[in-house]
mmCIF file of C-alpha atoms in Angstrom:
data_model
loop_
_atom_site.group_PDB
_atom_site.id
_atom_site.type_symbol
_atom_site.label_atom_id
_atom_site.label_comp_id
_atom_site.label_asym_id
_atom_site.label_seq_id
_atom_site.Cartn_x
_atom_site.Cartn_y
_atom_site.Cartn_z
ATOM 1 C CA MET A 447 0.001 -0.009 -0.026
ATOM 2 C CA LEU A 448 2.811 2.427 0.868
ATOM 3 C CA SER A 449 4.240 1.933 -2.574
ATOM 4 C CA ASP A 450 1.106 3.502 -4.100
ATOM 5 C CA TRP A 451 1.757 6.842 -2.428
ATOM 6 C CA ARG A 452 3.182 9.557 -4.624
ATOM 7 C CA TRP A 453 5.293 12.132 -2.829
ATOM 8 C CA GLY A 454 6.909 15.229 -4.246
ATOM 9 C CA LEU A 455 4.742 18.183 -5.047
ATOM 10 C CA GLY A 456 7.739 20.221 -3.870
ATOM 11 C CA LEU A 457 5.619 22.014 -1.268
ATOM 12 C CA GLY A 458 7.566 20.599 1.684
ATOM 13 C CA GLY A 459 6.488 17.522 3.650
ATOM 14 C CA GLY A 460 5.149 15.634 0.583
ATOM 15 C CA LEU A 461 1.447 15.184 -0.274
ATOM 16 C CA PRO A 462 -0.213 11.999 -1.513
ATOM 17 C CA LEU A 463 -1.239 12.251 -5.113
ATOM 18 C CA TRP A 464 -3.729 9.427 -4.933
ATOM 19 C CA PHE A 465 -6.315 11.829 -3.361
ATOM 20 C CA PRO A 466 -8.495 12.883 -6.351
ATOM 21 C CA GLY A 467 -7.960 16.510 -7.487
ATOM 22 C CA LEU A 468 -5.669 17.398 -4.545
ATOM 23 C CA ARG A 469 -2.925 18.871 -6.685
ATOM 24 C CA SER A 470 -5.423 21.127 -8.537
ATOM 25 C CA VAL A 471 -7.093 22.320 -5.342
ATOM 26 C CA ILE A 472 -3.796 23.272 -3.740
ATOM 27 C CA TRP A 473 -2.551 25.261 -6.764
ATOM 28 C CA LYS A 474 -5.813 27.100 -6.994
ATOM 29 C CA LEU A 475 -5.636 28.057 -3.353
ATOM 30 C CA LEU A 476 -2.059 29.279 -3.768
ATOM 31 C CA LEU A 477 -3.085 31.268 -6.824
ATOM 32 C CA CYS A 478 -5.937 32.899 -4.935
ATOM 33 C CA LEU A 479 -3.659 33.758 -2.044
ATOM 34 C CA TRP A 480 -1.094 35.307 -4.386
ATOM 35 C CA PHE A 481 -3.724 37.311 -6.271
ATOM 36 C CA GLY A 482 -5.345 38.485 -3.067
ATOM 37 C CA SER A 483 -1.994 39.625 -1.678
ATOM 38 C CA ALA A 484 -1.172 41.496 -4.893
ATOM 39 C CA VAL A 485 -4.558 43.264 -4.869
ATOM 40 C CA ALA A 486 -4.140 44.186 -1.183
ATOM 41 C CA LEU A 487 -0.662 45.602 -1.792
ATOM 42 C CA ALA A 488 -1.947 47.622 -4.750
ATOM 43 C CA GLN A 489 -4.943 48.932 -2.834
ATOM 44 C CA ALA A 490 -2.956 49.955 0.270
ATOM 45 C CA PRO A 491 -1.192 52.990 -1.304
ATOM 46 C CA ALA A 492 -4.410 53.989 -3.094
ATOM 47 C CA GLU A 493 -6.379 53.953 0.148
ATOM 48 C CA ILE A 494 -3.724 55.923 1.982
ATOM 49 C CA ALA A 495 -3.542 58.450 -0.867
ATOM 50 C CA ARG A 496 -7.328 58.718 -1.064
ATOM 51 C CA GLN A 497 -7.612 59.576 2.597
ATOM 52 C CA ALA A 498 -4.705 62.015 2.325
ATOM 53 C CA VAL A 499 -6.394 63.909 -0.508
ATOM 54 C CA GLN A 500 -9.557 64.249 1.537
ATOM 55 C CA ASP A 501 -7.588 65.537 4.493
ATOM 56 C CA TRP A 502 -5.627 67.878 2.184
ATOM 57 C CA GLN A 503 -8.847 69.363 0.794
ATOM 58 C CA ALA A 504 -10.163 69.724 4.314
ATOM 59 C CA GLY A 505 -7.132 71.788 5.258
ATOM 60 C CA LYS A 506 -5.508 69.328 7.641
ATOM 61 C CA TYR A 507 -2.144 69.636 5.869
ATOM 62 C CA SER A 508 -2.204 73.448 5.593
ATOM 63 C CA LEU A 509 0.706 75.285 7.103
ATOM 64 C CA ASP A 510 1.579 78.973 7.127
ATOM 65 C CA PRO A 511 5.225 79.498 6.021
ATOM 66 C CA ALA A 512 5.293 82.550 8.319
ATOM 67 C CA GLN A 513 5.512 80.130 11.248
ATOM 68 C CA ALA A 514 9.161 79.581 10.292
ATOM 69 C CA ILE A 515 9.958 83.171 11.388
ATOM 70 C CA GLY A 516 11.861 83.157 14.663
ATOM 71 C CA LYS A 517 12.511 79.385 14.587
ATOM 72 C CA SER A 518 15.908 77.755 14.580
ATOM 73 C CA PRO A 519 17.371 77.151 11.074
ATOM 74 C CA GLU A 520 16.652 73.434 11.324
ATOM 75 C CA GLU A 521 13.047 73.975 12.447
ATOM 76 C CA ALA A 522 12.496 76.673 9.844
ATOM 77 C CA ILE A 523 13.672 74.430 7.056
ATOM 78 C CA LYS A 524 11.398 71.587 8.211
ATOM 79 C CA LEU A 525 8.404 73.965 8.240
ATOM 80 C CA LEU A 526 9.230 75.317 4.825
ATOM 81 C CA GLU A 527 9.705 71.820 3.418
ATOM 82 C CA ARG A 528 6.250 70.850 4.690
ATOM 83 C CA SER A 529 4.608 74.080 3.349
ATOM 84 C CA ILE A 530 6.063 73.344 -0.099
ATOM 85 C CA ALA A 531 5.193 69.643 -0.056
ATOM 86 C CA PHE A 532 1.574 70.361 0.945
ATOM 87 C CA ALA A 533 0.744 73.618 -0.802
ATOM 88 C CA PRO A 534 -2.974 74.494 -0.375
ATOM 89 C CA PRO A 535 -5.275 73.040 -3.016
ATOM 90 C CA PRO A 536 -6.565 75.531 -5.623
ATOM 91 C CA SER A 537 -10.030 76.974 -5.075
ATOM 92 C CA GLY A 538 -12.744 74.953 -6.771
ATOM 93 C CA LEU A 539 -10.701 71.735 -7.055
ATOM 94 C CA SER A 540 -12.699 68.608 -7.701
ATOM 95 C CA VAL A 541 -10.978 65.199 -7.492
ATOM 96 C CA ASN A 542 -12.167 61.843 -8.789
ATOM 97 C CA LEU A 543 -11.043 59.588 -5.946
ATOM 98 C CA GLY A 544 -12.532 56.500 -7.573
ATOM 99 C CA GLU A 545 -9.868 56.179 -10.302
ATOM 100 C CA PRO A 546 -6.439 56.097 -8.683
ATOM 101 C CA GLN A 547 -3.379 55.192 -10.759
ATOM 102 C CA VAL A 548 -0.513 53.709 -8.697
ATOM 103 C CA GLN A 549 3.055 53.923 -10.005
ATOM 104 C CA ALA A 550 6.377 52.942 -8.403
ATOM 105 C CA THR A 551 9.108 55.671 -8.824
ATOM 106 C CA PRO A 552 12.643 56.106 -7.499
ATOM 107 C CA ASN A 553 11.267 58.601 -4.974
ATOM 108 C CA GLY A 554 8.539 56.332 -3.660
ATOM 109 C CA THR A 555 5.026 55.393 -4.721
ATOM 110 C CA LEU A 556 3.138 57.899 -6.822
ATOM 111 C CA VAL A 557 -0.689 57.823 -6.794
ATOM 112 C CA ARG A 558 -2.586 59.964 -9.334
ATOM 113 C CA PHE A 559 -6.206 61.001 -9.254
ATOM 114 C CA PRO A 560 -8.014 62.721 -12.172
ATOM 115 C CA ALA A 561 -8.905 66.271 -11.069
ATOM 116 C CA ALA A 562 -10.119 69.597 -12.426
ATOM 117 C CA VAL A 563 -10.439 73.258 -11.431
ATOM 118 C CA GLY A 564 -13.412 74.524 -13.374
ATOM 119 C CA THR A 565 -12.744 73.733 -17.007
ATOM 120 C CA LEU A 566 -9.021 73.193 -16.408
ATOM 121 C CA GLY A 567 -8.237 69.485 -16.235
ATOM 122 C CA GLY A 568 -5.312 67.865 -14.537
ATOM 123 C CA GLU A 569 -4.481 65.472 -11.768
ATOM 124 C CA VAL A 570 -3.725 65.366 -8.057
ATOM 125 C CA ARG A 571 -0.479 63.579 -7.299
ATOM 126 C CA VAL A 572 0.260 61.968 -3.975
ATOM 127 C CA THR A 573 3.788 60.729 -3.185
ATOM 128 C CA LEU A 574 4.262 58.044 -0.487
ATOM 129 C CA ARG A 575 7.466 56.711 1.034
ATOM 130 C CA ALA A 576 7.230 53.636 3.266
ATOM 131 C CA GLY A 577 3.483 54.179 3.601
ATOM 132 C CA GLU A 578 3.849 57.863 4.644
ATOM 133 C CA VAL A 579 2.478 60.721 2.550
ATOM 134 C CA THR A 580 5.340 63.110 1.679
ATOM 135 C CA ARG A 581 3.792 65.351 -0.989
ATOM 136 C CA ILE A 582 0.395 66.318 -2.478
ATOM 137 C CA SER A 583 -0.041 68.644 -5.414
ATOM 138 C CA PHE A 584 -2.420 69.525 -8.228
ATOM 139 C CA ILE A 585 -0.791 69.466 -11.682
ATOM 140 C CA PRO A 586 -2.773 71.140 -14.478
ATOM 141 C CA GLN A 587 -2.965 69.318 -17.775
ATOM 142 C CA GLY A 588 -0.368 70.701 -20.175
ATOM 143 C CA GLY A 589 0.882 73.213 -17.591
ATOM 144 C CA GLN A 590 1.737 76.622 -18.992
ATOM 145 C CA LEU A 591 2.990 75.279 -22.298
ATOM 146 C CA PRO A 592 1.089 75.882 -25.530
ATOM 147 C CA GLY A 593 -0.706 72.945 -27.035
ATOM 148 C CA TRP A 594 1.183 73.007 -30.350
ATOM 149 C CA ILE A 595 4.483 72.300 -28.605
ATOM 150 C CA ARG A 596 3.453 68.657 -28.027
ATOM 151 C CA SER A 597 2.783 68.051 -31.712
ATOM 152 C CA PRO A 598 5.159 65.837 -33.765
ATOM 153 C CA VAL A 599 4.796 68.400 -36.540
ATOM 154 C CA ALA A 600 6.297 71.061 -34.253
ATOM 155 C CA TRP A 601 9.179 68.699 -33.355
ATOM 156 C CA THR A 602 9.893 68.115 -37.051
ATOM 157 C CA LEU A 603 9.866 71.856 -37.786
ATOM 158 C CA PHE A 604 12.196 72.405 -34.843
ATOM 159 C CA VAL A 605 14.695 69.940 -36.284
ATOM 160 C CA GLY A 606 14.430 71.639 -39.656
ATOM 161 C CA ILE A 607 14.922 75.113 -38.188
ATOM 162 C CA THR A 608 18.010 73.910 -36.273
ATOM 163 C CA LEU A 609 19.640 72.407 -39.354
ATOM 164 C CA ALA A 610 18.717 75.369 -41.577
ATOM 165 C CA TRP A 611 20.085 77.857 -39.039
ATOM 166 C CA LEU A 612 23.408 75.989 -38.800
ATOM 167 C CA TRP A 613 23.670 75.873 -42.616
ATOM 168 C CA LEU A 614 22.712 79.530 -43.202
ATOM 169 C CA LEU A 615 25.291 80.849 -40.712
ATOM 170 C CA ARG A 616 27.943 79.980 -43.246
ATOM 171 C CA GLY A 617 26.616 81.955 -46.239
ATOM 172 C CA ARG A 618 25.801 85.550 -47.128
ATOM 173 C CA THR A 619 22.339 85.369 -45.639
ATOM 174 C CA PRO A 620 20.700 87.632 -43.063
ATOM 175 C CA LEU A 621 21.288 85.004 -40.365
ATOM 176 C CA GLY A 622 24.960 84.812 -41.238
ATOM 177 C CA ARG A 623 25.301 88.595 -41.458
ATOM 178 C CA TRP A 624 23.634 89.127 -38.026
ATOM 179 C CA TRP A 625 25.880 86.441 -36.568
ATOM 180 C CA ARG A 626 29.043 88.251 -37.743
ATOM 181 C CA GLU A 627 27.721 91.665 -36.693
ATOM 182 C CA GLY A 628 26.865 90.313 -33.262
ATOM 183 C CA TRP A 629 30.365 89.012 -32.621
ATOM 184 C CA ALA A 630 31.801 92.233 -34.007
ATOM 185 C CA LEU A 631 29.777 94.024 -31.359
ATOM 186 C CA VAL A 632 31.199 91.721 -28.693
ATOM 187 C CA ARG A 633 34.742 92.456 -29.828
ATOM 188 C CA GLU A 634 34.034 96.218 -29.835
ATOM 189 C CA HIS A 635 32.799 96.125 -26.227
ATOM 190 C CA ARG A 636 34.958 93.218 -25.077
ATOM 191 C CA ARG A 637 35.683 94.771 -21.699
ATOM 192 C CA THR A 638 32.004 94.922 -20.866
ATOM 193 C CA TYR A 639 31.538 91.376 -22.176
ATOM 194 C CA LEU A 640 34.473 89.926 -20.234
ATOM 195 C CA GLY A 641 33.476 91.812 -17.086
ATOM 196 C CA LEU A 642 29.973 90.403 -17.279
ATOM 197 C CA ASN A 643 31.285 86.883 -17.689
ATOM 198 C CA LEU A 644 33.482 87.302 -14.589
ATOM 199 C CA LEU A 645 30.633 88.810 -12.569
ATOM 200 C CA LEU A 646 27.813 86.440 -13.422
ATOM 201 C CA TYR A 647 29.765 83.198 -13.554
ATOM 202 C CA GLY A 648 31.440 84.401 -10.341
ATOM 203 C CA LEU A 649 28.049 84.793 -8.678
ATOM 204 C CA TYR A 650 27.149 81.289 -9.791
ATOM 205 C CA ILE A 651 30.365 79.866 -8.263
ATOM 206 C CA LEU A 652 29.721 81.898 -5.063
ATOM 207 C CA GLY A 653 26.236 80.378 -4.734
ATOM 208 C CA SER A 654 27.637 76.892 -5.321
ATOM 209 C CA VAL A 655 30.222 77.356 -2.565
ATOM 210 C CA LEU A 656 27.783 78.844 -0.056
ATOM 211 C CA ALA A 657 25.465 75.861 -0.661
ATOM 212 C CA TYR A 658 27.910 73.681 1.269
ATOM 213 C CA THR A 659 26.975 75.544 4.449
ATOM 214 C CA GLU A 660 23.264 74.728 4.126
ATOM 215 C CA PRO A 661 22.778 71.509 2.128
ATOM 216 C CA ARG A 662 19.241 71.023 3.430
ATOM 217 C CA LEU A 663 18.311 74.454 2.236
ATOM 218 C CA VAL A 664 19.699 73.503 -1.192
ATOM 219 C CA ARG A 665 17.450 70.424 -1.317
ATOM 220 C CA LEU A 666 14.484 72.604 -0.286
ATOM 221 C CA LEU A 667 15.192 74.984 -3.130
ATOM 222 C CA GLN A 668 15.503 72.014 -5.525
ATOM 223 C CA GLU A 669 12.079 70.765 -4.422
ATOM 224 C CA MET A 670 10.639 74.257 -5.063
ATOM 225 C CA VAL A 671 12.189 74.287 -8.529
ATOM 226 C CA GLY A 672 10.950 70.750 -9.219
ATOM 227 C CA GLY A 673 7.413 71.642 -8.160
ATOM 228 C CA ALA A 674 7.466 74.750 -10.349
ATOM 229 C CA LEU A 675 8.640 72.690 -13.371
ATOM 230 C CA GLU A 676 5.774 70.276 -12.793
ATOM 231 C CA GLN A 677 3.280 73.154 -12.704
ATOM 232 C CA VAL A 678 4.745 74.534 -15.932
ATOM 233 C CA GLY A 679 4.521 71.162 -17.618
ATOM 234 C CA ILE A 680 8.204 70.677 -18.247
ATOM 235 C CA GLY A 681 8.444 67.773 -15.827
ATOM 236 C CA GLY A 682 6.529 65.450 -18.155
ATOM 237 C CA ALA A 683 8.187 66.611 -21.351
ATOM 238 C CA ALA A 684 10.776 63.796 -21.143
ATOM 239 C CA THR A 685 8.140 61.330 -22.272
ATOM 240 C CA ALA A 686 8.059 63.084 -25.665
ATOM 241 C CA GLY A 687 11.589 61.895 -26.451
ATOM 242 C CA PRO A 688 14.611 64.013 -27.424
ATOM 243 C CA LEU A 689 12.848 66.061 -30.107
ATOM 244 C CA GLY A 690 9.929 67.077 -27.908
ATOM 245 C CA LEU A 691 12.059 67.682 -24.849
ATOM 246 C CA ALA A 692 14.556 69.815 -26.756
ATOM 247 C CA LEU A 693 11.754 71.972 -28.162
ATOM 248 C CA VAL A 694 10.163 72.432 -24.720
ATOM 249 C CA ILE A 695 13.531 73.406 -23.154
ATOM 250 C CA PHE A 696 14.283 75.857 -25.972
ATOM 251 C CA TYR A 697 10.798 77.400 -25.893
ATOM 252 C CA TRP A 698 10.764 77.963 -22.124
ATOM 253 C CA ASN A 699 14.334 79.265 -21.874
ATOM 254 C CA LEU A 700 13.830 81.589 -24.823
ATOM 255 C CA THR A 701 10.489 83.050 -23.795
ATOM 256 C CA ARG A 702 10.846 83.175 -20.023
ATOM 257 C CA GLY A 703 14.622 83.391 -19.662
ATOM 258 C CA LEU A 704 16.042 85.403 -22.543
ATOM 259 C CA LEU A 705 13.139 87.492 -23.851
ATOM 260 C CA LEU A 706 10.899 88.253 -20.829
ATOM 261 C CA THR A 707 13.483 88.485 -18.058
ATOM 262 C CA THR A 708 16.606 89.617 -19.934
ATOM 263 C CA ALA A 709 15.949 91.374 -23.296
ATOM 264 C CA LEU A 710 12.751 93.128 -22.240
ATOM 265 C CA PRO A 711 14.220 94.520 -18.956
ATOM 266 C CA GLY A 712 17.365 95.305 -20.957
ATOM 267 C CA MET A 713 15.406 97.800 -22.999
ATOM 268 C CA ALA A 714 15.202 99.912 -19.843
ATOM 269 C CA LEU A 715 18.886 100.904 -20.327
ATOM 270 C CA GLY A 716 20.262 97.547 -19.307
ATOM 271 C CA ILE A 717 20.433 97.878 -15.504
ATOM 272 C CA PRO A 718 17.253 95.893 -14.706
ATOM 273 C CA ALA A 719 18.500 92.961 -16.796
ATOM 274 C CA LEU A 720 21.817 93.030 -14.975
ATOM 275 C CA LEU A 721 20.123 92.950 -11.537
ATOM 276 C CA ILE A 722 17.712 90.173 -12.512
ATOM 277 C CA ASN A 723 20.480 87.947 -13.845
ATOM 278 C CA ALA A 724 22.774 88.669 -10.935
ATOM 279 C CA VAL A 725 20.140 87.195 -8.640
ATOM 280 C CA ARG A 726 19.353 84.424 -11.128
ATOM 281 C CA TYR A 727 22.956 83.264 -11.364
ATOM 282 C CA PHE A 728 23.468 83.218 -7.595
ATOM 283 C CA ILE A 729 20.271 81.169 -7.059
ATOM 284 C CA PHE A 730 21.265 78.836 -9.936
ATOM 285 C CA GLY A 731 24.604 78.290 -8.299
ATOM 286 C CA PHE A 732 22.989 77.596 -4.908
ATOM 287 C CA ALA A 733 20.340 75.206 -6.331
ATOM 288 C CA LEU A 734 22.666 73.331 -8.698
ATOM 289 C CA SER A 735 25.608 73.031 -6.376
ATOM 290 C CA PRO A 736 27.570 69.728 -6.383
ATOM 291 C CA VAL A 737 26.700 69.356 -2.687
ATOM 292 C CA ALA A 738 23.159 68.184 -3.607
ATOM 293 C CA LEU A 739 23.767 66.487 -6.935
ATOM 294 C CA PRO A 740 25.399 63.158 -7.746
ATOM 295 C CA THR A 741 28.903 63.718 -9.123
ATOM 296 C CA GLY A 742 28.095 62.097 -12.463
ATOM 297 C CA ALA A 743 24.949 64.150 -12.919
ATOM 298 C CA PHE A 744 26.747 67.379 -12.063
ATOM 299 C CA ILE A 745 29.573 66.701 -14.513
ATOM 300 C CA ALA A 746 27.090 65.879 -17.259
ATOM 301 C CA HIS A 747 25.271 69.148 -16.566
ATOM 302 C CA ILE A 748 28.311 71.416 -16.755
ATOM 303 C CA PRO A 749 28.089 71.941 -20.565
ATOM 304 C CA THR A 750 24.380 72.879 -20.149
ATOM 305 C CA LEU A 751 25.267 75.455 -17.515
ATOM 306 C CA ILE A 752 28.066 77.007 -19.552
ATOM 307 C CA ILE A 753 26.021 77.189 -22.788
ATOM 308 C CA GLU A 754 22.679 78.342 -21.431
ATOM 309 C CA LEU A 755 24.045 80.785 -18.902
ATOM 310 C CA GLN A 756 26.163 82.289 -21.681
ATOM 311 C CA ALA A 757 22.932 83.054 -23.531
ATOM 312 C CA TYR A 758 21.698 85.209 -20.669
ATOM 313 C CA ILE A 759 25.088 86.887 -20.362
ATOM 314 C CA LEU A 760 24.820 87.868 -24.049
ATOM 315 C CA GLY A 761 21.321 89.261 -23.506
ATOM 316 C CA THR A 762 22.478 91.250 -20.477
ATOM 317 C CA PHE A 763 25.496 92.475 -22.463
ATOM 318 C CA GLY A 764 23.186 93.827 -25.140
ATOM 319 C CA GLY A 765 21.315 95.861 -22.558
ATOM 320 C CA LEU A 766 24.508 97.409 -21.227
ATOM 321 C CA VAL A 767 25.677 98.245 -24.761
ATOM 322 C CA LEU A 768 22.309 100.023 -25.218
ATOM 323 C CA LEU A 769 23.060 102.026 -22.100
ATOM 324 C CA ASN A 770 26.546 102.846 -23.389
ATOM 325 C CA LYS A 771 25.281 104.030 -26.753
ATOM 326 C CA VAL A 772 22.627 106.212 -25.234
ATOM 327 C CA MET A 773 25.124 107.805 -22.830
ATOM 328 C CA LYS A 774 27.500 108.489 -25.758
ATOM 329 C CA GLY A 775 24.770 110.187 -27.763
ATOM 330 C CA GLU A 776 24.542 107.474 -30.441
ATOM 331 C CA GLY A 777 20.783 107.185 -29.827
ATOM 332 C CA TYR A 778 18.333 104.727 -28.386
ATOM 333 C CA ARG A 779 17.651 103.166 -31.793
ATOM 334 C CA ALA A 780 21.331 102.173 -32.201
ATOM 335 C CA GLY A 781 21.235 100.702 -28.709
ATOM 336 C CA ILE A 782 18.107 98.641 -29.447
ATOM 337 C CA ARG A 783 19.816 97.240 -32.551
ATOM 338 C CA ALA A 784 22.773 96.233 -30.433
ATOM 339 C CA LEU A 785 20.446 94.548 -27.949
ATOM 340 C CA ALA A 786 18.709 92.692 -30.775
ATOM 341 C CA LEU A 787 22.048 91.412 -32.129
ATOM 342 C CA ALA A 788 23.163 90.169 -28.675
ATOM 343 C CA THR A 789 19.776 88.543 -28.158
ATOM 344 C CA TYR A 790 20.142 86.784 -31.501
ATOM 345 C CA LEU A 791 23.481 85.361 -30.386
ATOM 346 C CA GLY A 792 21.898 84.315 -27.107
ATOM 347 C CA THR A 793 19.083 82.587 -28.902
ATOM 348 C CA PHE A 794 21.538 80.440 -30.854
ATOM 349 C CA PHE A 795 23.243 79.424 -27.623
ATOM 350 C CA LEU A 796 19.903 78.416 -26.168
ATOM 351 C CA LEU A 797 19.186 76.322 -29.254
ATOM 352 C CA ILE A 798 22.438 74.386 -28.895
ATOM 353 C CA GLY A 799 21.986 74.107 -25.143
ATOM 354 C CA ALA A 800 18.450 72.712 -25.524
ATOM 355 C CA TRP A 801 19.646 69.863 -27.743
ATOM 356 C CA TYR A 802 22.459 68.981 -25.361
ATOM 357 C CA GLU A 803 20.279 69.186 -22.265
ATOM 358 C CA ALA A 804 17.654 66.902 -23.824
ATOM 359 C CA PHE A 805 20.374 64.391 -24.622
ATOM 360 C CA GLU A 806 21.778 64.751 -21.090
ATOM 361 C CA VAL A 807 18.441 64.237 -19.359
ATOM 362 C CA LEU A 808 17.412 61.245 -21.460
ATOM 363 C CA TYR A 809 20.709 59.397 -21.865
ATOM 364 C CA LEU A 810 23.502 60.669 -19.587
ATOM 365 C CA VAL A 811 21.984 61.018 -16.129
ATOM 366 C CA ARG A 812 19.568 58.040 -16.143
#
């Protein structure tokens, strides 16, 4: 009789196979247990996030940053970190808590809920680490970027414009002529140009060095920048690939960095552009200091810093040349032309920088 027993299901202890259907029953039970555990694990972050969103909308996470005044540096940083991580929800926010999307990320578990503010769609994102909610935010759909920028047609045109610009610089074309006139202007006012490079790159280095005294404040500033990029819509641009990402980087740096905050203030005789970029370079140095970045990522980002920051230096330079020409009696119109030529040079630097930064983000620092 003992010889009729079959042992060896591999489940430990051995189970007789002569019992009808025993093997099938056991495997079904194990499968049910496995599936139930997987569902439970998937639901746990969603349930935590769902409750957190309800508490967030009820104001339980709200914190006034002014409470940091008078606190010790460590306490102040903690309060500021929390106020940034749990910024108040926008007025009129409605959230669909019944359709969570759970995603594992290097920073923890990300749970997304469809949401809207009036007619503006978007999503509420909840970040969890070890079961604890560390961040809640509303991200509008598309951010502040125009809709056309996500079109493959726009990406193709951007590639064509880049190649055409590079080709036309060599010939007797308006683009080539402006390029040569721009660098002739730099040579004519080389002392101003070199002085600006020393000043602004120097402020960047100063910010990077001072960051070593407050590394936690650096990380806080990086979180602020990261949150701002998400609101803008740049954070998700990497999913568009190198063409889409390069176009987004170029568009944002050109419109917000070079035109609105450098060339436009530069029209007011240059000084406002100089002051804006002096503050900008110091903050950039503080936020992008090696103290808070992996060594490999920082080294890969150095060309981006040199190229893109040079674009803003050229724009600031144009504003100061405008001031110089007005003071020498050459007229405001001549100064505006100098500013336009310097801005043209800066635009080309941003173009090259955008292509490199897209390559860096997608392939060098991952």
